[in-house]
PDB file of C-alpha atoms in Angstrom:
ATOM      1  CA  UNK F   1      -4.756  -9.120 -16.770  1.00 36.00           C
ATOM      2  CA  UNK F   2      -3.263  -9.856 -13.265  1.00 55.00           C
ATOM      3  CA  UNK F   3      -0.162 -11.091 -11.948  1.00 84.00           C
ATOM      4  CA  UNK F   4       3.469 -10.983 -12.571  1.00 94.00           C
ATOM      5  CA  UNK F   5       6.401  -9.208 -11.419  1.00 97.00           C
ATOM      6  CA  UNK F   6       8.558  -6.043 -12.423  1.00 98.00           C
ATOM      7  CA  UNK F   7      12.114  -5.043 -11.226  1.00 98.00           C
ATOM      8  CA  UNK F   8      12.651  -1.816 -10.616  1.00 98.00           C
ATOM      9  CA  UNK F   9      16.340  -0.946 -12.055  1.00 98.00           C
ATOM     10  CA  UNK F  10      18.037  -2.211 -14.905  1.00 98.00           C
ATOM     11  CA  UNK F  11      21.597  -2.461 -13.628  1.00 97.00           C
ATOM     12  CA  UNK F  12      23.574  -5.058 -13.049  1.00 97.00           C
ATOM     13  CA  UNK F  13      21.900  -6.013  -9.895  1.00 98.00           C
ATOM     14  CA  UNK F  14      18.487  -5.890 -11.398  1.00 98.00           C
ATOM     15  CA  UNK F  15      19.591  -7.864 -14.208  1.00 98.00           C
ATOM     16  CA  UNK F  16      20.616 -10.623 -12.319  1.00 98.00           C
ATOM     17  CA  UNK F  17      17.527 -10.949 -10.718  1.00 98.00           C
ATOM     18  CA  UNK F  18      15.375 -11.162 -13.527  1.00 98.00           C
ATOM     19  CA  UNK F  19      17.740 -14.267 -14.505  1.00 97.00           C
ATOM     20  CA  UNK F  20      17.102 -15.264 -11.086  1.00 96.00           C
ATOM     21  CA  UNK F  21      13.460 -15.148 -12.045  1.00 96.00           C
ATOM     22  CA  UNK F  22      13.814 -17.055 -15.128  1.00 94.00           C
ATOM     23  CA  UNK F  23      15.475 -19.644 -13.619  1.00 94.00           C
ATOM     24  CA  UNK F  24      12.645 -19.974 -11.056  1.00 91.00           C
ATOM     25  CA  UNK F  25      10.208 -20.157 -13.952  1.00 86.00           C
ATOM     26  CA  UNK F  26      12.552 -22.944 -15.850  1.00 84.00           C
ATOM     27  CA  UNK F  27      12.079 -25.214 -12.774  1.00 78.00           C
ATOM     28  CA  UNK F  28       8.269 -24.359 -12.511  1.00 73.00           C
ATOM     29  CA  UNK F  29       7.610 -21.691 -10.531  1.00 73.00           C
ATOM     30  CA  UNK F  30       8.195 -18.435 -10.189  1.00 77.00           C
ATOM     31  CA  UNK F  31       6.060 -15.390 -11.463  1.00 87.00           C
ATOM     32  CA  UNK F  32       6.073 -13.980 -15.216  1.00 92.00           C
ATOM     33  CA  UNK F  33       8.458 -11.218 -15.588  1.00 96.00           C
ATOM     34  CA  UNK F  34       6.998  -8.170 -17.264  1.00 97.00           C
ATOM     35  CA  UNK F  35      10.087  -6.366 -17.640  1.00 98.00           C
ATOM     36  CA  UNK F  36      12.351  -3.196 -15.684  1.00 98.00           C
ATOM     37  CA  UNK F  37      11.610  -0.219 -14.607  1.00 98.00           C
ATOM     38  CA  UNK F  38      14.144   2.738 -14.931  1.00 98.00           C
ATOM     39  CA  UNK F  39      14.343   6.507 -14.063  1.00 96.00           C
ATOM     40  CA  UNK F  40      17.397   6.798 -17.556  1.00 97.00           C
ATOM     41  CA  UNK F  41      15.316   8.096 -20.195  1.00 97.00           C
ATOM     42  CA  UNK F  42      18.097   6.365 -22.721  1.00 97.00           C
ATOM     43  CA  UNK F  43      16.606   2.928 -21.619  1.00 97.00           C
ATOM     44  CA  UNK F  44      13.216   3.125 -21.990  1.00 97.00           C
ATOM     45  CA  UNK F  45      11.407   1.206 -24.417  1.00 95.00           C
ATOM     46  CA  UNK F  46      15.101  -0.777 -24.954  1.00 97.00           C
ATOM     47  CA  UNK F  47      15.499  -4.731 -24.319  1.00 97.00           C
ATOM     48  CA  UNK F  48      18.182  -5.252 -21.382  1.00 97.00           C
ATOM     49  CA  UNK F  49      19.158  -8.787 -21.357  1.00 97.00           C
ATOM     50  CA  UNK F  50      15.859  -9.642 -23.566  1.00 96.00           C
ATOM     51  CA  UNK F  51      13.457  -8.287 -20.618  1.00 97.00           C
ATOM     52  CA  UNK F  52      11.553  -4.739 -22.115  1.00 98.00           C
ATOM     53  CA  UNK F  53      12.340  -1.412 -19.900  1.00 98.00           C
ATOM     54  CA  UNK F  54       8.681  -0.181 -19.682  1.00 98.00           C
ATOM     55  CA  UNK F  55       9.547   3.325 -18.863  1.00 98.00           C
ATOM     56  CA  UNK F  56      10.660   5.121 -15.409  1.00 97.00           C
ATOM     57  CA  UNK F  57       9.563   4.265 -11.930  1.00 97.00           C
ATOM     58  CA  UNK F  58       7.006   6.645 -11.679  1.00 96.00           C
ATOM     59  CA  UNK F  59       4.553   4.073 -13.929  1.00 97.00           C
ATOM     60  CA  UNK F  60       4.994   1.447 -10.411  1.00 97.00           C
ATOM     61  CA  UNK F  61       1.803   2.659  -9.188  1.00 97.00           C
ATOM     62  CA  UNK F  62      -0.152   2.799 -12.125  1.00 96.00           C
ATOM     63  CA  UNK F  63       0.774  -0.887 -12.999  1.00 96.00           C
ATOM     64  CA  UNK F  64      -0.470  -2.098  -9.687  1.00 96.00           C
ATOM     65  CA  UNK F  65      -3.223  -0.735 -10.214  1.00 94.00           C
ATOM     66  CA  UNK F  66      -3.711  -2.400 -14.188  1.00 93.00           C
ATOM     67  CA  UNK F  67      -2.672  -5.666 -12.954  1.00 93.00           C
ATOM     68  CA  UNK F  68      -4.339  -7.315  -9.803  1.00 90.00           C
ATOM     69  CA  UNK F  69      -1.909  -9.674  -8.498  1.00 93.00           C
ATOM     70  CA  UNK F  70       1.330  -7.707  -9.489  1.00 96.00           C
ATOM     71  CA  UNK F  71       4.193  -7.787  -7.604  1.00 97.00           C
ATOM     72  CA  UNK F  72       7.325  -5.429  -7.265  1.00 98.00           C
ATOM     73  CA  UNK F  73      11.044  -6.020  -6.315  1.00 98.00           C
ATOM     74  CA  UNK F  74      13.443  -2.545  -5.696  1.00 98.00           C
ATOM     75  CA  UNK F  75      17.237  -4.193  -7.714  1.00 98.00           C
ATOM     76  CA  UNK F  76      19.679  -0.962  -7.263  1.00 98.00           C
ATOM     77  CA  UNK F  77      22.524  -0.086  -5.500  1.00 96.00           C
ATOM     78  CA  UNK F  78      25.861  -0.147  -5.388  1.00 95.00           C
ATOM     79  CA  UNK F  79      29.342   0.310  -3.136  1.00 95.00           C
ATOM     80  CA  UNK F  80      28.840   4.482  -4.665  1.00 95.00           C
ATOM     81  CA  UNK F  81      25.269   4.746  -2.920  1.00 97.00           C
ATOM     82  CA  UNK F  82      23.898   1.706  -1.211  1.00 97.00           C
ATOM     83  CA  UNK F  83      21.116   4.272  -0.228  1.00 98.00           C
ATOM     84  CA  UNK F  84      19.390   4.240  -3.375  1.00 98.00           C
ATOM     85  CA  UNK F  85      17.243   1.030  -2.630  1.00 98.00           C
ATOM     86  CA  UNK F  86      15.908   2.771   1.000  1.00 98.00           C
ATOM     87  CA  UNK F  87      15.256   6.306  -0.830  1.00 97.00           C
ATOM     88  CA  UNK F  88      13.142   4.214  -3.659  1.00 97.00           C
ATOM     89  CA  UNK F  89      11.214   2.219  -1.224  1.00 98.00           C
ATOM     90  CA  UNK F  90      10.212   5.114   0.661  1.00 97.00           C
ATOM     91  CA  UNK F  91       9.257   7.330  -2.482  1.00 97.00           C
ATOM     92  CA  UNK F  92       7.162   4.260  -3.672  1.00 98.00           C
ATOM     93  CA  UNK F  93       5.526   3.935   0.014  1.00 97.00           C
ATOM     94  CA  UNK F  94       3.841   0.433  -1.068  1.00 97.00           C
ATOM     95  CA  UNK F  95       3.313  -1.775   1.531  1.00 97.00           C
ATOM     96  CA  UNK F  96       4.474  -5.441   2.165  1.00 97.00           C
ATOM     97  CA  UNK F  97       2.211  -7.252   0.199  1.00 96.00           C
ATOM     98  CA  UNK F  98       3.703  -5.384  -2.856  1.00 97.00           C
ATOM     99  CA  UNK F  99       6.851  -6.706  -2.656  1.00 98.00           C
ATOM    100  CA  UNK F 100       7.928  -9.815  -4.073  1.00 97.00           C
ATOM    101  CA  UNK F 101      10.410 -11.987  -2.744  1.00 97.00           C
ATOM    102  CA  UNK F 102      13.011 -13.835  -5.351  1.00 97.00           C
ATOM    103  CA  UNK F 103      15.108 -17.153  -4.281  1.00 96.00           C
ATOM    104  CA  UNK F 104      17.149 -18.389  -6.957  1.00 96.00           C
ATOM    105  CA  UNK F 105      16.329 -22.035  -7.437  1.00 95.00           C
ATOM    106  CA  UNK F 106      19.962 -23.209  -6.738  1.00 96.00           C
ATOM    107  CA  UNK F 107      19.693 -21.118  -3.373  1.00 97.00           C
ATOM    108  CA  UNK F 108      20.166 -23.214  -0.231  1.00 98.00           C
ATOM    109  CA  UNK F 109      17.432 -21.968   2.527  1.00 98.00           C
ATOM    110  CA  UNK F 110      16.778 -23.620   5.214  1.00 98.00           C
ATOM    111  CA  UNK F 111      13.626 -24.615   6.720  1.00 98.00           C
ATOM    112  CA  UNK F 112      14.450 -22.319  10.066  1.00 98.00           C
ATOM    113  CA  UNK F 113      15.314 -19.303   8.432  1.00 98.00           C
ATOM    114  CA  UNK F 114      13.088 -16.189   7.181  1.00 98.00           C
ATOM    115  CA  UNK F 115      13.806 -14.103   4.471  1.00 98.00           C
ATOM    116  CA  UNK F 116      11.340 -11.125   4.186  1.00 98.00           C
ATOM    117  CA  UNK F 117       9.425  -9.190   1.383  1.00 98.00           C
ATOM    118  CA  UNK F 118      11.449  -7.208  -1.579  1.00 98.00           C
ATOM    119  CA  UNK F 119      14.557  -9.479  -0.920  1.00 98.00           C
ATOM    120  CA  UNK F 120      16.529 -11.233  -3.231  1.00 98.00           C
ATOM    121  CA  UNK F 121      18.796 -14.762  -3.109  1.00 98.00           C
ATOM    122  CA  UNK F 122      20.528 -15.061  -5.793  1.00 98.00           C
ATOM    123  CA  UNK F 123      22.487 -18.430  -7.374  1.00 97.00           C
ATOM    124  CA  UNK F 124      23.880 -20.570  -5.049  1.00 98.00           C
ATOM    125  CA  UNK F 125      23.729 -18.683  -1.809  1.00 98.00           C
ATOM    126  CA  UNK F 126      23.155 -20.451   1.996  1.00 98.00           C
ATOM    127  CA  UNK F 127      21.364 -19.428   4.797  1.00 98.00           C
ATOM    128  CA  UNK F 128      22.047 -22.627   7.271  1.00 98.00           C
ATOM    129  CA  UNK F 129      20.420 -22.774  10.154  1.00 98.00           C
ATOM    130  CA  UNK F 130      18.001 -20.172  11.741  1.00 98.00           C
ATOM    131  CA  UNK F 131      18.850 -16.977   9.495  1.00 98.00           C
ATOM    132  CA  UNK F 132      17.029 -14.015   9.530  1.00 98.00           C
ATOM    133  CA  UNK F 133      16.671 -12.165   6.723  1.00 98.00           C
ATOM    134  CA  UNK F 134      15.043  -8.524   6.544  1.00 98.00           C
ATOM    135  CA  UNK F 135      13.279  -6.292   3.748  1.00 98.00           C
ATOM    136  CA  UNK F 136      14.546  -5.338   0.849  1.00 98.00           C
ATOM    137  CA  UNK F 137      17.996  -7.030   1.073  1.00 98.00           C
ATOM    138  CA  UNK F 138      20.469  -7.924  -1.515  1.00 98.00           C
ATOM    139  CA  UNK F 139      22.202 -11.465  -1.063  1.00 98.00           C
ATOM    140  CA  UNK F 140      24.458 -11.988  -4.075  1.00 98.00           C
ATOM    141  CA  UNK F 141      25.677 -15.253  -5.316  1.00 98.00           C
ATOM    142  CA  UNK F 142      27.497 -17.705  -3.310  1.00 98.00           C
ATOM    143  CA  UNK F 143      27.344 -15.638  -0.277  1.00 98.00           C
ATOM    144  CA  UNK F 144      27.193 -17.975   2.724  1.00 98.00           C
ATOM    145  CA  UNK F 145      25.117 -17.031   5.892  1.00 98.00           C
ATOM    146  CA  UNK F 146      25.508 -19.227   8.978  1.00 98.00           C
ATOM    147  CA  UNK F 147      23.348 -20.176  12.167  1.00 98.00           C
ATOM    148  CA  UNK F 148      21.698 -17.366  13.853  1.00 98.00           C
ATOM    149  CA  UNK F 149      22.915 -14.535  11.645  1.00 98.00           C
ATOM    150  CA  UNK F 150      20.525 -11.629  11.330  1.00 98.00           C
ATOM    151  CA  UNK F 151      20.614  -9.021   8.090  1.00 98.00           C
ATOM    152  CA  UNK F 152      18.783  -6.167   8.574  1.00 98.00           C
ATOM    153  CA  UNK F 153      16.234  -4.287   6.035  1.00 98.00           C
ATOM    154  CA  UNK F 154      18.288  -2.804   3.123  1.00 98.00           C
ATOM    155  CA  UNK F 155      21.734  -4.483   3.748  1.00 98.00           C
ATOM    156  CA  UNK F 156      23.571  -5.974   0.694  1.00 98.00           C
ATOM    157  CA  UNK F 157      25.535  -8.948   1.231  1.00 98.00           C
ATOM    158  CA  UNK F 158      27.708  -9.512  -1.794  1.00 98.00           C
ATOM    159  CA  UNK F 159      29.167 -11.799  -3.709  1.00 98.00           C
ATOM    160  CA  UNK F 160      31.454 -14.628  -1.626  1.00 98.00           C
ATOM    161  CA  UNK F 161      30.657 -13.142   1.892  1.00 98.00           C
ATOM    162  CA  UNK F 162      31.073 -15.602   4.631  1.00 98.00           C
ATOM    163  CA  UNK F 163      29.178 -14.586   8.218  1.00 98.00           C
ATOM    164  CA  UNK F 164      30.177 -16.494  10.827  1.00 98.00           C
ATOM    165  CA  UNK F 165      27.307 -17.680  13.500  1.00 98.00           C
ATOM    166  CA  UNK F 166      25.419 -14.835  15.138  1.00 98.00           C
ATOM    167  CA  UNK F 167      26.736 -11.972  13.226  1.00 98.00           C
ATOM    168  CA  UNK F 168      24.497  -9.034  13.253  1.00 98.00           C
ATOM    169  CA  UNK F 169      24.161  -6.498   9.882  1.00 98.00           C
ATOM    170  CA  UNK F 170      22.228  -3.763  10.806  1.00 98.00           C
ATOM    171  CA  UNK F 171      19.921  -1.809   8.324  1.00 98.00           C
ATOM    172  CA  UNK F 172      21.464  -0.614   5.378  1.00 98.00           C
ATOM    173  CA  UNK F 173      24.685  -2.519   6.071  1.00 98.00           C
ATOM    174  CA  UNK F 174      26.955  -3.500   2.742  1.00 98.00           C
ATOM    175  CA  UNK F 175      29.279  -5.958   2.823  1.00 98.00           C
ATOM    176  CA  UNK F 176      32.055  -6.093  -0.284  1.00 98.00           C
ATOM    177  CA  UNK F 177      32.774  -9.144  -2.266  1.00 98.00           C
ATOM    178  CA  UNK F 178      34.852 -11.855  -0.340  1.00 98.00           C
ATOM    179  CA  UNK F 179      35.071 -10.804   3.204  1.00 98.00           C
ATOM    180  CA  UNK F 180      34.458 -12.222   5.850  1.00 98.00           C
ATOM    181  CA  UNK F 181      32.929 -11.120   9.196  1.00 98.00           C
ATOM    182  CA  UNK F 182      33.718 -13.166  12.209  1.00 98.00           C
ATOM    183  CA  UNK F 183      30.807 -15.019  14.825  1.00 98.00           C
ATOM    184  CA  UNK F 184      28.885 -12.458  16.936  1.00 98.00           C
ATOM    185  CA  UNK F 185      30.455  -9.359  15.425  1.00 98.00           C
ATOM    186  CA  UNK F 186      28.128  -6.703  14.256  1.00 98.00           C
ATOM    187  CA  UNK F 187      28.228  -4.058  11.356  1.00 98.00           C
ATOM    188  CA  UNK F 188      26.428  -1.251  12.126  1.00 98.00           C
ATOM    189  CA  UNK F 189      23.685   0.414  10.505  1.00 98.00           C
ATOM    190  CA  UNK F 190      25.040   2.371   6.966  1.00 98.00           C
ATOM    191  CA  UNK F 191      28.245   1.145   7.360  1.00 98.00           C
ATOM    192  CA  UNK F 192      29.931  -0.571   4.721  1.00 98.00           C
ATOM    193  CA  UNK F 193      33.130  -3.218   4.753  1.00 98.00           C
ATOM    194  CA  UNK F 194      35.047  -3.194   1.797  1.00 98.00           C
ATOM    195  CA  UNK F 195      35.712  -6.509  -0.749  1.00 98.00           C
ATOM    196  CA  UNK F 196      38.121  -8.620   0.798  1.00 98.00           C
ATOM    197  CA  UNK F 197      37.886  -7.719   4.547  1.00 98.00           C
ATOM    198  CA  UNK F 198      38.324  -9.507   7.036  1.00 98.00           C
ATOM    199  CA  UNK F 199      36.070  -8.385  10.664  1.00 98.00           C
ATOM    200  CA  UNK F 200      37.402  -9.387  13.789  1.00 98.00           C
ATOM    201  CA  UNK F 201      34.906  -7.237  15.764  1.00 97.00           C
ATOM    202  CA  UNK F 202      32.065  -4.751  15.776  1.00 98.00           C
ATOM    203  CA  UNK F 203      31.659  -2.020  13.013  1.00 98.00           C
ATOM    204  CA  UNK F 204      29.949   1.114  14.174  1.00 98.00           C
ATOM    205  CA  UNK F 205      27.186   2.628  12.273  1.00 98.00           C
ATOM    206  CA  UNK F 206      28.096   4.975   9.697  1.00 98.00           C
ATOM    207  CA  UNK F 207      31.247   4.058   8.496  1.00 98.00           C
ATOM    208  CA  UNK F 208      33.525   2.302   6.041  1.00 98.00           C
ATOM    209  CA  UNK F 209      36.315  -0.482   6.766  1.00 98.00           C
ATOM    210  CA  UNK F 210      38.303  -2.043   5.052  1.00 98.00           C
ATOM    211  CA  UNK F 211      41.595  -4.747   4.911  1.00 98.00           C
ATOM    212  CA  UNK F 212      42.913  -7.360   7.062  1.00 95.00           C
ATOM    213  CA  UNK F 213      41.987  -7.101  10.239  1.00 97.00           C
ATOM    214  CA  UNK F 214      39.629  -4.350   9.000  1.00 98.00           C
ATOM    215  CA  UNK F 215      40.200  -1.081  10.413  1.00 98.00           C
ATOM    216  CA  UNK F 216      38.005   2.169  10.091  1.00 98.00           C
ATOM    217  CA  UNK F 217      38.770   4.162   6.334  1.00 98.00           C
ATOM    218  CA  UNK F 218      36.388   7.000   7.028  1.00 98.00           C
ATOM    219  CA  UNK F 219      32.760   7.903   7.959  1.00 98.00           C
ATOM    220  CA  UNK F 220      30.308   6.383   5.207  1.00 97.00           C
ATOM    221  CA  UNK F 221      29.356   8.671   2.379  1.00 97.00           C
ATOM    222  CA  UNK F 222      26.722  11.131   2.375  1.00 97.00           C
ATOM    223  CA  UNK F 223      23.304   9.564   1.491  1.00 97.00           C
ATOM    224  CA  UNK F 224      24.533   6.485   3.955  1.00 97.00           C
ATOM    225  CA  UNK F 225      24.763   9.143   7.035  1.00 97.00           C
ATOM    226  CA  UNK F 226      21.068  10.634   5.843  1.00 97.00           C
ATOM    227  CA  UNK F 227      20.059   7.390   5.826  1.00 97.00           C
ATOM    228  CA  UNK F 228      21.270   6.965   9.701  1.00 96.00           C
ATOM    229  CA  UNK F 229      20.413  10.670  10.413  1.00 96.00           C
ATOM    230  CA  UNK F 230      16.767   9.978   9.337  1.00 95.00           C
ATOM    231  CA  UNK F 231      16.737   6.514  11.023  1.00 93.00           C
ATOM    232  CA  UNK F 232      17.435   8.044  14.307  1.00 92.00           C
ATOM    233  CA  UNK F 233      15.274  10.990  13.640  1.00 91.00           C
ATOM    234  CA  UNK F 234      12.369   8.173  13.708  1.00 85.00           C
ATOM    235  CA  UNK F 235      13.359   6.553  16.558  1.00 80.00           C
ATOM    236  CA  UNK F 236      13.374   9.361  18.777  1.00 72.00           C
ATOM    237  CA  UNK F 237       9.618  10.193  17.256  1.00 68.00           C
ATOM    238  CA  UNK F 238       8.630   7.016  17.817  1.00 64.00           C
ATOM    239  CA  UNK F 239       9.493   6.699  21.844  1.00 61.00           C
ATOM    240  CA  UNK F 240       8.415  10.185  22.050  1.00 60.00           C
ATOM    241  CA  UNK F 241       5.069   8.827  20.606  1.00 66.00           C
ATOM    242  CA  UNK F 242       5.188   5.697  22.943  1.00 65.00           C
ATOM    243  CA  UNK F 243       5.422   7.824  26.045  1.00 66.00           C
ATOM    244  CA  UNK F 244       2.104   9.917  25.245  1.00 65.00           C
TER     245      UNK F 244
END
């Protein structure tokens, strides 16, 4: 046996990227769906949308193993902990080549933009003109990304986000449903903007706006500011090590 794909998650997010798979395969490509992978006991060995949950995440490893060719794409997360997808990645400590990458066949990508391994497009979203896209990012459906933007490993996009042209989203970043982040402004690394927002300038790292203009709420929850903590904890390592 070799080949094929499994999601890890079975929530909503993960569920609408195994459609996005299907739809892939409909049009004639696209890798064969095996099924989910969950850490809830009370889904294993259940049918979520039709696709089989095989068991808990632990089993990842021992699949790649089985099947030659196998590929793997991290689908959880949420506005409550937009951590989760990081933590997993890390715990799984797979490297690139692992990870699969899953456009939605309705997706708009241009030729000058990059999308990178363990992300997901999903229906009808637009990178125009020379977009890059990170690891292990979420872009939800009709999101809208414009010339030059950059997305950063981890960050969710959702649903009806419009960047404007050169907008930055640092790792881990999550953007709400519906708002919209104005040319050249960043949003820092953890933070998250709430549904409906509307950015007018930079958001620092670590913390959640929301409304119109959007203003700071409060500092980002807990396993967003380990996230940053642990982020910055490398980066100091790392030009310690570059010194030596």
């Amino acid at each position: 046996m070799s080949g094929g794909l499994v999601i890890v998650g079975a929530g909503g997010f993960a569920r609408e990227t195994a459609q996005a798979v299907r739809a892939a395969r409909t049009f004639g490509g696209g890798p064969e769906l095996l099924g989910h992978l969950d850490d809830d006991p009370a889904l294993h060995g259940r049918a979520v949308d039709g696709v089989p949950v095989l068991g808990g995440c632990e089993l990842v490893h021992g699949l790649l193993r089985e099947r030659p060719g196998l590929r793997v794409v991290v689908c959880v997360g949420s506005p409550r902990d937009y951590a989760v997808r990081a933590r997993l990645v890390r715990r799984f400590g797979l490297p690139d080549q692992c990870y699969a990458t899953v456009v939605h066949p309705t997706a708009a990508v241009s030729a000058s933009s990059s999308v990178g391994p363990g992300s997901v497009l999903l229906a009808h979203c637009v990178l125009t003109a020379a977009v890059r896209v990170g690891a292990h990012v979420a872009v939800m459906p009709q999101a809208v990304l414009t010339h030059d933007d950059e997305v950063g490993d981890f960050a969710t996009v959702a649903s009806g986000v419009r960047l404007g042209g050169g907008v930055r989203l640092e790792r881990g970043a999550y953007v709400g449903a519906g708002a919209l982040v104005r040319e050249y402004a960043v949003v820092g690394a953890w933070s998250l903007v709430g549904m409906g927002a509307t950015v007018l300038g930079d958001v620092p790292p670590g913390e959640v706006w929301i409304g119109g203009p959007a203003r700071q709420l409060r500092p980002a929850g807990s396993a967003a500011l380990e996230e940053l903590r642990r982020d910055a904890a490398l980066s100091v390592t790392t030009a310690e090590e570059s010194r030596r």
